[in-house]
Coordinates of C-alpha atoms in Angstrom, one line a residue:
Chain A
M14 CA -0.3 -0.3 -0.1
T15 CA 1.4 3.0 -1.1
H16 CA 0.8 6.9 -0.8
P17 CA 1.7 9.2 -3.4
C18 CA 2.4 12.8 -2.2
I19 CA 3.4 14.1 -5.7
T20 CA 2.8 12.6 -9.2
F21 CA 3.9 13.5 -12.2
S22 CA 2.1 12.1 -15.4
D23 CA 4.2 13.0 -18.6
L24 CA 4.8 16.5 -17.4
T25 CA 6.5 19.1 -19.6
L26 CA 7.5 22.3 -18.1
G27 CA 9.3 25.7 -19.8
Y28 CA 9.3 29.2 -20.8
D29 CA 8.1 30.4 -24.3
S30 CA 7.7 26.9 -25.9
H31 CA 11.1 25.8 -24.7
P32 CA 10.8 23.0 -22.5
A33 CA 13.0 23.3 -19.1
V34 CA 11.6 20.0 -17.8
H35 CA 10.7 17.3 -20.6
H36 CA 8.3 14.7 -20.4
L37 CA 8.7 13.5 -16.5
D38 CA 6.9 10.7 -15.3
G39 CA 7.2 9.3 -11.5
V40 CA 5.6 9.3 -8.4
V41 CA 7.2 10.9 -4.9
E42 CA 5.8 8.5 -2.2
T43 CA 4.9 10.2 1.0
G44 CA 7.7 10.2 3.6
T45 CA 10.2 10.1 0.7
L46 CA 13.7 12.6 1.3
L47 CA 14.6 13.1 -2.8
A48 CA 17.4 14.8 -3.8
V49 CA 16.6 16.8 -7.2
V50 CA 20.2 17.0 -8.5
G51 CA 21.4 18.6 -11.5
G52 CA 23.6 21.4 -13.5
N53 CA 22.4 25.2 -13.8
G54 CA 19.5 25.2 -15.9
S55 CA 18.4 21.3 -15.6
G56 CA 15.0 22.4 -14.2
K57 CA 15.3 21.9 -10.9
S58 CA 13.9 24.9 -9.7
T59 CA 11.5 24.9 -12.5
L60 CA 10.0 21.6 -11.2
M61 CA 10.0 23.0 -7.5
K62 CA 7.5 25.9 -8.8
A63 CA 5.4 23.5 -10.8
I64 CA 5.0 21.4 -7.5
V65 CA 3.8 24.6 -5.8
G66 CA 1.8 25.3 -8.4
M67 CA 3.4 28.6 -9.4
L68 CA 4.0 27.4 -12.9
R69 CA 1.5 26.1 -15.3
P70 CA 2.7 22.8 -17.4
M71 CA 3.1 23.1 -21.0
G72 CA 2.1 19.6 -21.3
G73 CA 1.2 16.5 -19.1
Y74 CA 0.4 17.3 -15.3
C75 CA 1.5 17.4 -11.7
T76 CA -0.7 16.5 -9.0
V77 CA -0.2 17.2 -5.1
S78 CA -2.4 14.8 -3.1
P79 CA -5.1 17.0 -2.0
G80 CA -5.0 18.6 1.7
T81 CA -1.1 18.6 1.4
R82 CA 0.4 21.2 3.6
I83 CA 3.1 22.6 1.3
A84 CA 6.4 24.4 2.8
Y85 CA 8.6 26.0 -0.3
L86 CA 11.7 27.9 0.1
P87 CA 12.7 29.1 -3.3
Q88 CA 16.3 29.5 -4.5
Q89 CA 15.8 33.4 -5.4
S90 CA 13.6 34.7 -2.9
E91 CA 11.7 37.8 -3.6
L92 CA 12.2 38.4 0.4
D93 CA 12.9 42.5 0.7
R94 CA 15.6 42.0 3.5
S95 CA 15.1 45.9 4.0
F96 CA 11.9 45.5 5.5
P97 CA 11.4 46.7 8.8
A98 CA 11.0 43.1 10.2
Q99 CA 12.0 41.7 13.1
V100 CA 13.6 37.9 13.0
R101 CA 10.2 36.5 15.3
E102 CA 7.7 38.4 12.6
L103 CA 9.7 36.4 9.8
V104 CA 9.5 33.2 11.5
A105 CA 6.0 33.8 12.8
L106 CA 5.0 34.2 8.8
G107 CA 4.9 30.3 9.2
L108 CA 1.8 30.2 11.4
W109 CA -0.4 31.7 8.2
P110 CA -1.2 28.0 7.4
K111 CA -2.6 27.9 10.8
R112 CA -3.9 31.5 11.9
G113 CA -4.6 32.8 8.3
L114 CA -5.6 36.3 7.6
L115 CA -7.7 36.8 11.0
G116 CA -6.5 34.4 13.4
R117 CA -5.2 36.0 16.5
H118 CA -1.6 34.8 17.3
R119 CA -2.1 33.0 20.7
P120 CA 0.8 32.5 23.5
E121 CA 1.2 29.0 22.4
D122 CA 2.2 30.4 18.4
K123 CA 4.6 32.6 20.2
E124 CA 6.2 29.5 21.9
L125 CA 6.3 27.6 18.6
V126 CA 8.7 30.3 17.1
G127 CA 10.7 30.5 20.2
K128 CA 11.0 26.1 19.9
A129 CA 11.7 27.1 15.9
L130 CA 14.4 29.4 16.5
M131 CA 16.2 27.4 19.0
A132 CA 16.2 24.2 16.6
V133 CA 17.9 26.3 14.5
G134 CA 20.4 28.1 16.6
L135 CA 18.8 31.4 16.8
T136 CA 17.5 31.8 20.5
G137 CA 18.3 35.5 21.3
F138 CA 17.6 36.5 18.0
E139 CA 14.0 37.1 18.4
K140 CA 14.0 41.0 18.2
R141 CA 16.7 41.5 15.7
P142 CA 15.9 43.8 12.5
I143 CA 16.5 41.3 9.7
D144 CA 18.5 43.0 7.8
T145 CA 21.3 42.3 10.2
L146 CA 21.5 39.0 10.1
S147 CA 24.3 37.4 8.2
G148 CA 23.6 34.9 5.2
G149 CA 24.0 32.0 7.4
Q150 CA 21.6 33.4 10.1
F151 CA 19.1 34.0 7.5
Q152 CA 19.0 30.9 6.1
R153 CA 18.5 29.5 9.6
A154 CA 15.6 32.1 10.1
L155 CA 14.2 30.8 7.1
F156 CA 14.3 27.3 8.0
A157 CA 12.8 28.0 11.6
R158 CA 9.7 29.5 9.6
V159 CA 9.4 26.2 7.6
L160 CA 9.3 24.6 11.1
V161 CA 6.6 26.6 12.5
Q162 CA 4.7 26.1 8.7
D163 CA 4.9 22.3 10.0
A164 CA 4.2 21.4 6.4
D165 CA 3.6 17.7 4.8
L166 CA 5.6 18.5 1.9
I167 CA 8.7 20.6 1.9
L168 CA 10.3 22.0 -0.9
L169 CA 13.9 23.6 -0.6
D170 CA 15.5 24.8 -3.6
E171 CA 19.4 25.2 -2.8
P172 CA 19.1 25.7 0.9
F173 CA 22.9 25.1 1.1
N174 CA 24.0 27.9 -1.4
A175 CA 26.8 30.4 0.3
I176 CA 26.5 28.6 3.4
D177 CA 29.2 27.5 5.8
T178 CA 29.9 23.9 6.4
K179 CA 28.7 24.2 10.0
T180 CA 25.7 25.5 9.4
V181 CA 24.8 23.2 6.4
T182 CA 25.1 20.2 9.0
D183 CA 22.7 22.1 11.3
L184 CA 20.4 22.3 8.5
V185 CA 20.6 18.7 7.6
T186 CA 20.3 17.6 10.8
L187 CA 16.8 19.7 10.5
I188 CA 16.1 18.0 6.9
Q189 CA 16.6 14.5 8.7
R190 CA 14.4 15.3 11.4
W191 CA 11.4 15.8 9.2
H192 CA 12.3 13.0 7.3
G193 CA 12.2 10.9 10.4
E194 CA 8.8 12.3 11.1
G195 CA 7.6 11.2 7.5
R196 CA 7.5 14.0 6.2
T197 CA 8.1 14.4 2.5
V198 CA 10.9 16.6 1.6
L199 CA 12.6 17.3 -1.9
V200 CA 15.7 19.1 -1.6
V201 CA 17.9 20.9 -4.5
V202 CA 21.4 19.9 -3.9
H203 CA 24.8 20.5 -5.8
D204 CA 27.0 19.0 -3.4
L205 CA 27.2 15.4 -4.9
D206 CA 29.0 14.0 -1.9
L207 CA 26.3 15.3 0.6
V208 CA 23.4 13.5 -1.6
R209 CA 25.5 10.6 -1.4
E210 CA 25.7 10.6 2.5
I211 CA 22.5 11.9 3.1
F212 CA 19.8 10.9 0.7
P213 CA 18.4 7.7 0.0
E214 CA 16.6 8.7 -3.0
A215 CA 18.0 11.1 -6.0
L216 CA 16.3 12.4 -9.0
L217 CA 18.9 13.7 -11.7
L218 CA 17.4 16.2 -14.2
A219 CA 19.3 17.4 -17.3
Q220 CA 16.3 19.5 -18.7
R221 CA 14.6 16.0 -18.8
P222 CA 14.8 13.2 -16.0
V223 CA 17.9 11.3 -16.6
V224 CA 17.9 8.8 -13.6
W225 CA 15.8 8.7 -10.7
G226 CA 16.1 6.1 -7.7
D227 CA 19.0 5.0 -5.2
A228 CA 21.4 8.1 -4.8
R229 CA 24.6 6.4 -4.7
E230 CA 23.3 4.5 -8.1
A231 CA 21.7 7.5 -9.7
L232 CA 25.1 9.7 -9.2
S233 CA 27.2 7.4 -11.3
A234 CA 30.0 8.3 -13.1
E235 CA 27.9 7.1 -16.0
N236 CA 24.8 9.1 -15.1
L237 CA 26.6 12.1 -14.7
L238 CA 28.1 12.1 -17.8
R239 CA 24.8 11.4 -19.8
A240 CA 23.4 14.4 -18.0
R241 CA 26.2 16.8 -18.9
Q242 CA 25.7 15.2 -22.5
F243 CA 22.0 16.4 -22.6
Q244 CA 22.9 19.8 -20.6
E245 CA 22.8 23.0 -22.5
S246 CA 20.8 21.6 -25.6
W247 CA 18.9 25.2 -26.1
D248 CA 18.2 25.8 -29.8
E249 CA 16.4 28.7 -30.7
A250 CA 14.7 26.7 -33.5
A251 CA 14.6 23.5 -31.9
P252 CA 12.0 21.3 -33.9
W253 CA 8.7 21.0 -31.9
C254 CA 8.5 17.6 -30.1
E255 CA 6.2 15.3 -31.7
P256 CA 4.1 12.2 -30.4
Q257 CA 6.6 9.9 -32.1
D258 CA 9.3 10.7 -29.7
D259 CA 7.3 9.6 -27.3
V260 CA 8.7 6.0 -28.4
E261 CA 12.4 7.2 -27.7
R262 CA 11.1 8.7 -24.5
A263 CA 9.5 5.1 -23.5
A264 CA 13.0 3.5 -24.4
R265 CA 14.6 6.2 -22.0
S266 CA 12.2 6.0 -18.9
A267 CA 12.8 2.0 -19.1
D268 CA 16.3 2.8 -18.1
L269 CA 15.2 4.5 -15.1
P270 CA 16.4 2.2 -12.3
G271 CA 15.9 2.3 -8.9
S272 CA 13.1 1.6 -6.2
G273 CA 10.0 -0.1 -6.8
R274 CA 8.2 3.0 -8.0
S275 CA 10.4 3.2 -11.3
D276 CA 8.4 0.0 -12.4
S277 CA 5.3 2.2 -12.1
V278 CA 7.0 4.8 -14.1
V279 CA 7.4 2.5 -17.0
G280 CA 4.3 1.1 -16.9
R281 CA 2.9 4.6 -17.3
T282 CA 4.9 5.4 -20.1
Q283 CA 4.5 2.0 -22.0
R284 CA 0.8 2.8 -21.8
G285 CA 0.8 6.5 -22.7
V286 CA 2.9 5.2 -26.1
A287 CA 0.1 2.4 -26.7
Chain B
M1000 CA 2.3 86.7 26.2
M1001 CA 0.8 83.1 25.9
G1002 CA -1.9 85.3 25.3
G1003 CA -0.7 86.1 22.0
I1004 CA 0.7 82.6 21.2
G1005 CA -2.9 81.2 21.6
D1006 CA -4.1 83.7 19.3
F1007 CA -1.5 82.9 16.9
L1008 CA -2.1 79.1 16.9
I1009 CA -5.7 78.8 18.3
A1010 CA -7.6 81.4 17.4
P1011 CA -7.7 81.3 13.8
F1012 CA -9.7 78.0 14.4
L1013 CA -11.9 79.3 16.8
E1014 CA -13.0 82.2 14.8
F1015 CA -13.8 80.8 11.5
V1016 CA -15.9 77.7 10.5
F1017 CA -14.2 77.2 7.0
M1018 CA -10.8 76.7 9.1
Q1019 CA -12.6 74.5 11.4
R1020 CA -13.9 72.7 8.1
A1021 CA -10.4 72.6 7.0
L1022 CA -8.4 71.5 10.0
L1023 CA -10.9 68.3 10.3
G1024 CA -10.7 67.4 6.6
A1025 CA -7.1 67.3 7.2
L1026 CA -6.7 65.8 10.4
M1027 CA -8.8 62.9 8.9
L1028 CA -7.0 62.6 5.7
S1029 CA -3.8 62.2 8.1
F1030 CA -5.1 59.1 10.0
S1031 CA -6.2 57.7 6.5
A1032 CA -3.3 58.4 4.0
A1033 CA -0.7 58.6 5.9
P1034 CA -0.5 54.6 7.0
V1035 CA -1.7 53.9 3.2
G1036 CA 1.7 55.5 2.3
V1037 CA 3.6 53.8 4.9
F1038 CA 2.8 50.3 3.0
L1039 CA 3.2 52.4 -0.2
M1040 CA 6.7 53.4 0.6
L1041 CA 7.7 50.2 2.2
R1042 CA 6.6 48.2 -1.2
R1043 CA 8.9 50.6 -2.8
M1044 CA 5.7 52.1 -4.7
S1045 CA 6.2 55.8 -3.3
L1046 CA 6.0 57.1 -7.3
T1047 CA 3.2 54.8 -7.7
G1048 CA 1.3 57.3 -5.7
D1049 CA 2.2 60.1 -7.7
A1050 CA 1.2 58.1 -10.7
M1051 CA -2.0 57.3 -9.2
A1052 CA -2.6 60.9 -8.4
H1053 CA -2.1 62.2 -12.1
A1054 CA -4.4 58.9 -13.0
I1055 CA -7.7 60.3 -11.6
L1056 CA -7.4 63.7 -13.1
P1057 CA -9.5 62.9 -16.8
G1058 CA -12.1 61.4 -14.2
A1059 CA -12.4 64.3 -12.0
A1060 CA -12.0 66.7 -15.2
A1061 CA -14.7 64.6 -16.7
G1062 CA -17.5 64.9 -13.7
F1063 CA -16.4 68.8 -13.8
L1064 CA -16.7 69.4 -17.6
L1065 CA -20.4 67.6 -17.2
F1066 CA -21.3 69.1 -13.6
G1067 CA -19.4 71.8 -12.9
L1068 CA -17.5 72.1 -9.6
E1069 CA -20.0 69.5 -7.9
L1070 CA -18.3 67.1 -5.6
V1071 CA -20.1 63.6 -6.8
P1072 CA -19.5 63.8 -10.3
M1073 CA -15.8 64.6 -9.9
T1074 CA -15.4 62.4 -7.0
L1075 CA -17.1 59.4 -8.9
G1076 CA -15.1 60.5 -12.0
G1077 CA -12.0 60.5 -10.0
L1078 CA -12.8 57.1 -8.5
V1079 CA -13.6 55.5 -11.8
A1080 CA -10.2 56.7 -13.6
G1081 CA -8.3 55.4 -10.7
V1082 CA -9.5 52.3 -10.4
V1083 CA -9.2 51.6 -14.4
V1084 CA -5.6 52.6 -14.2
A1085 CA -4.6 50.7 -11.4
L1086 CA -6.5 47.5 -12.5
G1087 CA -4.7 48.2 -16.3
A1088 CA -1.7 48.5 -15.2
G1089 CA -1.9 45.9 -12.6
A1090 CA -3.1 43.2 -15.3
V1091 CA -0.5 44.3 -17.7
S1092 CA 2.1 43.6 -15.5
R1093 CA 0.4 40.5 -14.4
L1094 CA -0.1 39.0 -17.5
T1095 CA 3.0 40.2 -19.3
V1096 CA 6.7 40.7 -19.0
Q1097 CA 6.2 44.2 -18.2
K1098 CA 7.0 45.1 -14.6
E1099 CA 4.3 47.6 -13.0
D1100 CA 6.5 50.6 -12.8
A1101 CA 6.5 50.9 -16.7
S1102 CA 2.8 49.7 -17.1
M1103 CA 1.5 52.4 -14.7
A1104 CA 4.0 55.0 -16.4
A1105 CA 2.1 54.3 -19.4
F1106 CA -1.0 54.4 -18.3
Y1107 CA -0.7 57.5 -15.8
L1108 CA 0.5 59.5 -18.4
I1109 CA -1.9 58.7 -21.2
S1110 CA -4.6 59.5 -18.3
L1111 CA -2.9 62.5 -17.1
A1112 CA -2.9 64.0 -20.8
V1113 CA -6.6 63.1 -21.5
G1114 CA -7.4 65.0 -18.3
V1115 CA -5.7 68.1 -19.1
V1116 CA -7.2 68.1 -22.6
M1117 CA -10.7 67.8 -21.2
V1118 CA -10.2 70.9 -18.6
S1119 CA -8.7 72.6 -21.4
M1120 CA -12.0 72.0 -23.7
R1121 CA -14.3 73.9 -20.9
G1122 CA -12.1 76.7 -19.7
S1123 CA -10.2 78.3 -17.6
S1124 CA -6.6 78.3 -16.3
I1125 CA -8.1 78.8 -12.9
D1126 CA -10.6 75.6 -13.2
L1127 CA -7.2 73.4 -13.8
M1128 CA -5.8 75.0 -10.6
H1129 CA -8.6 73.7 -8.5
V1130 CA -8.4 70.6 -10.1
L1131 CA -4.8 70.2 -9.7
F1132 CA -4.3 71.9 -6.4
G1133 CA -7.5 72.1 -4.2
T1134 CA -9.2 74.4 -2.2
V1135 CA -9.0 73.1 1.1
L1136 CA -10.5 76.1 2.8
A1137 CA -13.5 75.5 1.1
L1138 CA -14.6 72.4 2.0
N1139 CA -18.2 71.6 2.3
H1140 CA -20.0 69.3 4.6
D1141 CA -20.3 66.6 1.6
A1142 CA -16.9 66.7 1.1
L1143 CA -16.3 66.2 4.7
T1144 CA -18.7 63.4 4.6
L1145 CA -16.8 61.9 1.7
I1146 CA -13.3 62.3 3.6
A1147 CA -14.8 60.6 7.0
L1148 CA -16.0 57.9 4.9
V1149 CA -13.0 57.0 3.2
T1150 CA -11.2 57.3 6.5
G1151 CA -13.1 55.1 7.9
T1152 CA -12.9 52.5 5.1
T1153 CA -9.2 52.6 5.1
L1154 CA -8.8 52.0 8.5
I1155 CA -11.2 48.9 9.1
T1156 CA -9.9 47.7 5.6
L1157 CA -5.8 48.1 7.1
A1158 CA -6.9 46.3 10.5
I1159 CA -8.2 43.6 8.3
F1160 CA -5.6 42.9 5.7
R1161 CA -2.4 44.0 8.1
R1162 CA -1.0 40.8 8.3
A1163 CA -1.9 39.9 4.7
L1164 CA -0.3 43.4 3.5
I1165 CA 3.3 43.1 5.9
A1166 CA 3.6 39.6 4.1
E1167 CA 3.3 40.9 0.6
C1168 CA 5.7 43.6 1.2
L1169 CA 8.0 41.2 3.0
D1170 CA 8.2 37.9 1.1
P1171 CA 5.6 38.0 -1.5
L1172 CA 6.6 34.2 -2.8
F1173 CA 6.1 33.2 0.6
L1174 CA 2.6 34.8 0.9
R1175 CA 1.8 32.9 -2.8
S1176 CA 2.8 29.7 -1.6
V1177 CA 0.6 29.7 1.6
S1178 CA -2.3 31.9 0.1
K1179 CA -4.4 32.9 -2.8
L1180 CA -4.7 36.1 -1.4
G1181 CA -1.1 37.7 -2.8
S1182 CA -3.2 39.2 -5.6
P1183 CA -6.5 40.3 -4.2
V1184 CA -4.5 42.0 -1.5
H1185 CA -2.5 43.8 -4.0
F1186 CA -5.7 45.2 -5.8
V1187 CA -7.2 46.2 -2.4
F1188 CA -4.3 47.9 -1.6
L1189 CA -4.4 49.9 -4.9
G1190 CA -7.8 51.0 -4.2
L1191 CA -7.0 52.2 -0.8
V1192 CA -4.5 54.3 -2.5
V1193 CA -7.3 55.4 -5.1
I1194 CA -10.0 56.7 -2.5
N1195 CA -8.2 58.0 -0.5
L1196 CA -6.6 60.3 -3.0
V1197 CA -9.7 60.7 -4.3
A1198 CA -10.8 62.2 -1.1
G1199 CA -7.5 64.2 -0.8
F1200 CA -8.2 65.9 -4.3
Q1201 CA -10.9 67.9 -2.6
A1202 CA -8.8 69.8 -0.2
L1203 CA -5.4 69.4 -1.6
G1204 CA -5.8 68.5 -5.3
T1205 CA -4.4 65.7 -7.0
L1206 CA -1.2 66.5 -7.4
L1207 CA -0.9 67.2 -3.6
S1208 CA -3.0 64.7 -1.8
V1209 CA -0.1 62.2 -2.6
G1210 CA 2.1 64.1 -0.4
L1211 CA 0.3 63.9 2.7
M1212 CA 0.4 60.3 1.8
I1213 CA 4.3 60.1 1.0
L1214 CA 5.9 62.6 3.2
P1215 CA 5.0 62.0 6.5
A1216 CA 5.5 58.3 6.2
A1217 CA 8.9 58.9 4.5
A1218 CA 9.6 61.0 7.4
A1219 CA 8.8 58.4 9.9
R1220 CA 11.3 55.7 8.0
F1221 CA 14.1 57.5 9.8
W1222 CA 12.4 57.2 13.1
T1223 CA 12.0 53.7 13.6
Q1224 CA 12.3 50.0 12.9
R1225 CA 8.7 48.9 13.1
V1226 CA 5.4 48.8 10.8
E1227 CA 2.9 50.0 13.7
T1228 CA 5.3 52.5 14.9
M1229 CA 6.0 54.1 11.8
C1230 CA 1.9 54.1 10.8
V1231 CA 1.6 55.9 14.2
L1232 CA 4.5 58.1 13.7
A1233 CA 3.2 59.0 9.8
I1234 CA -0.2 59.8 11.4
G1235 CA 1.5 61.9 13.9
F1236 CA 3.6 63.8 11.4
G1237 CA 0.2 64.3 9.3
V1238 CA -1.7 65.9 11.8
V1239 CA 1.4 68.0 12.8
S1240 CA 1.6 69.3 9.1
S1241 CA -1.7 69.9 8.6
V1242 CA -2.1 72.2 11.7
S1243 CA 1.2 73.8 11.2
G1244 CA 0.1 74.3 6.9
L1245 CA -3.1 75.7 7.9
L1246 CA -1.7 78.4 10.4
L1247 CA 1.2 79.0 8.0
S1248 CA -1.5 79.7 5.3
Y1249 CA -3.9 82.1 7.2
H1250 CA -1.0 84.1 8.6
A1251 CA 1.0 84.4 5.7
A1252 CA -1.7 83.9 3.0
L1253 CA -0.4 81.2 1.4
P1254 CA -2.1 78.9 -0.5
S1255 CA -3.5 76.1 2.0
G1256 CA -2.6 73.0 0.2
P1257 CA 0.9 73.6 -0.5
A1258 CA 1.1 75.3 2.6
I1259 CA 0.4 71.7 4.3
I1260 CA 2.8 69.5 1.8
L1261 CA 5.6 72.5 2.6
S1262 CA 5.2 71.8 6.3
A1263 CA 5.2 68.1 5.6
G1264 CA 8.2 68.3 3.4
L1265 CA 10.2 70.5 6.5
L1266 CA 9.1 67.5 9.1
Y1267 CA 10.9 65.4 6.0
A1268 CA 13.9 67.6 5.9
V1269 CA 14.5 67.3 9.6
S1270 CA 13.9 63.4 9.7
V1271 CA 16.8 63.0 7.2
I1272 CA 18.9 65.1 8.9
A1273 CA 18.2 64.2 12.9
G1274 CA 16.3 61.1 12.6
T1275 CA 17.7 58.1 14.6
R1276 CA 18.2 56.3 11.4
G1277 CA 18.7 59.8 9.8
V1278 CA 22.1 61.2 8.0
L1279 CA 23.6 62.5 11.3
L1280 CA 23.3 59.5 13.8
T1281 CA 24.3 56.7 11.0
R1282 CA 27.3 58.9 10.0
L1283 CA 28.6 60.2 13.4
P1284 CA 31.6 57.9 13.9
R1285 CA 31.1 55.4 16.7
T1286 CA 33.5 55.9 19.6
S1287 CA 32.5 52.5 21.7
H1288 CA 31.2 49.5 20.9
R1289 CA 29.7 46.3 22.6
T1290 CA 31.7 43.2 23.2
A1291 CA 29.3 40.7 21.1

């Protein structure tokens, strides 16, 4: 008995008719800790945006199981760090799903914010203006907000960029804690050693799914080389993607190794071809 | 001597009904427009306020052309024109690659040109002066009622949407990820800007009504790091500007609208220099620092 959290079905995402993620099929089971890996421009952030619902698919669909509470930490935040807010106010934004527009913040909410700040090592920073935080402290504060959000599905887009090793270690501990609590966590990561060490499962993207499965197997030298060959293939005058390409895609999907889920991936694609 | 100062500060308001009305109108506007200005500034949309002030001109002018200097048609006209420009510019920026600064500029420039053409069709530059610069000393009962309605609506709306407005300023992507309120709250806010400008233009004219919105807010930014305190301070600055501007206008025989805005401008200048986050205190060489 499986509980799909996210289902991709022949999902194609992109901008101006050029795909950034091409024909992705698969299921992310509830409770999965998945690393999304790939070079710059391989479609990782695009995929995250589609899962949150901020980007409409060009083809196929991406469904998140109904009632799932999502927390999303984008790579390029539009957060205004010059805004006159204190750390506790930034973290308390995470109460939105619980309290909404009008719900009064209760004493236990304040306690929750305090606990979250403690968990990320920012106790005592409650009243600090956010424009005085360092990059690492700021990232910790954003993780505290995710903690407060208490989400079922957590999407982190390159959360370790420009973050020192101590902070990375602390934040990874939090991610493992979320995984342990049965939450579904997708993390875009560039540090392949970190992926092999921490993540049970990885999806390697190169504007199309290269491989999806056990992290150590997925990140083999051979797969990484394949990903690099696919990469940077943007062509202004690229031909339109025709249905017969599906045959080729089915063959490619059949390569997807990994856990039990990939059987269903292949099955789905073959049905699509038939 | 106290009597002299009392005469100077209080007598004009005791003696003349038109001064009392002007004061009441300007005070209500301060309570309403100044906190709207704080959010406008925090959203880096201060110039949008200016653009919107121009945008309501053709509507007011149309009302004026058709019915003369009447409150209701000019107000309704201004409201319609403001909403059209706000929705149009907002829609272009949300549906196309163009950012809101560019679409807003395009819409308000067209709107302003239409307005000036319409006013010139009717007649004299005095009429244009009235629409552009208002007549705070000629506020009648209807105008005061309108301003009171707008003030009430604004304060209630701000109280309801406060959390969403702050979230939209601070982290718009976050708000979009947890709520569908992001876009609606933006338009609700633009609506507040429009109704405040429409309320203000009776007293201050289209050009100056944005002054009472932006200048107190911009001044308050130099004194505090808290949004709520900033709103309260901005209201306070608006109140002080209104009183001192009207007195200046009375004693020096200056046009009242510009006098109020000049007072607000003076408060802004003082805040830039002497505010706790102003030029002087942030540039002073520090002689001591904490250990951690």
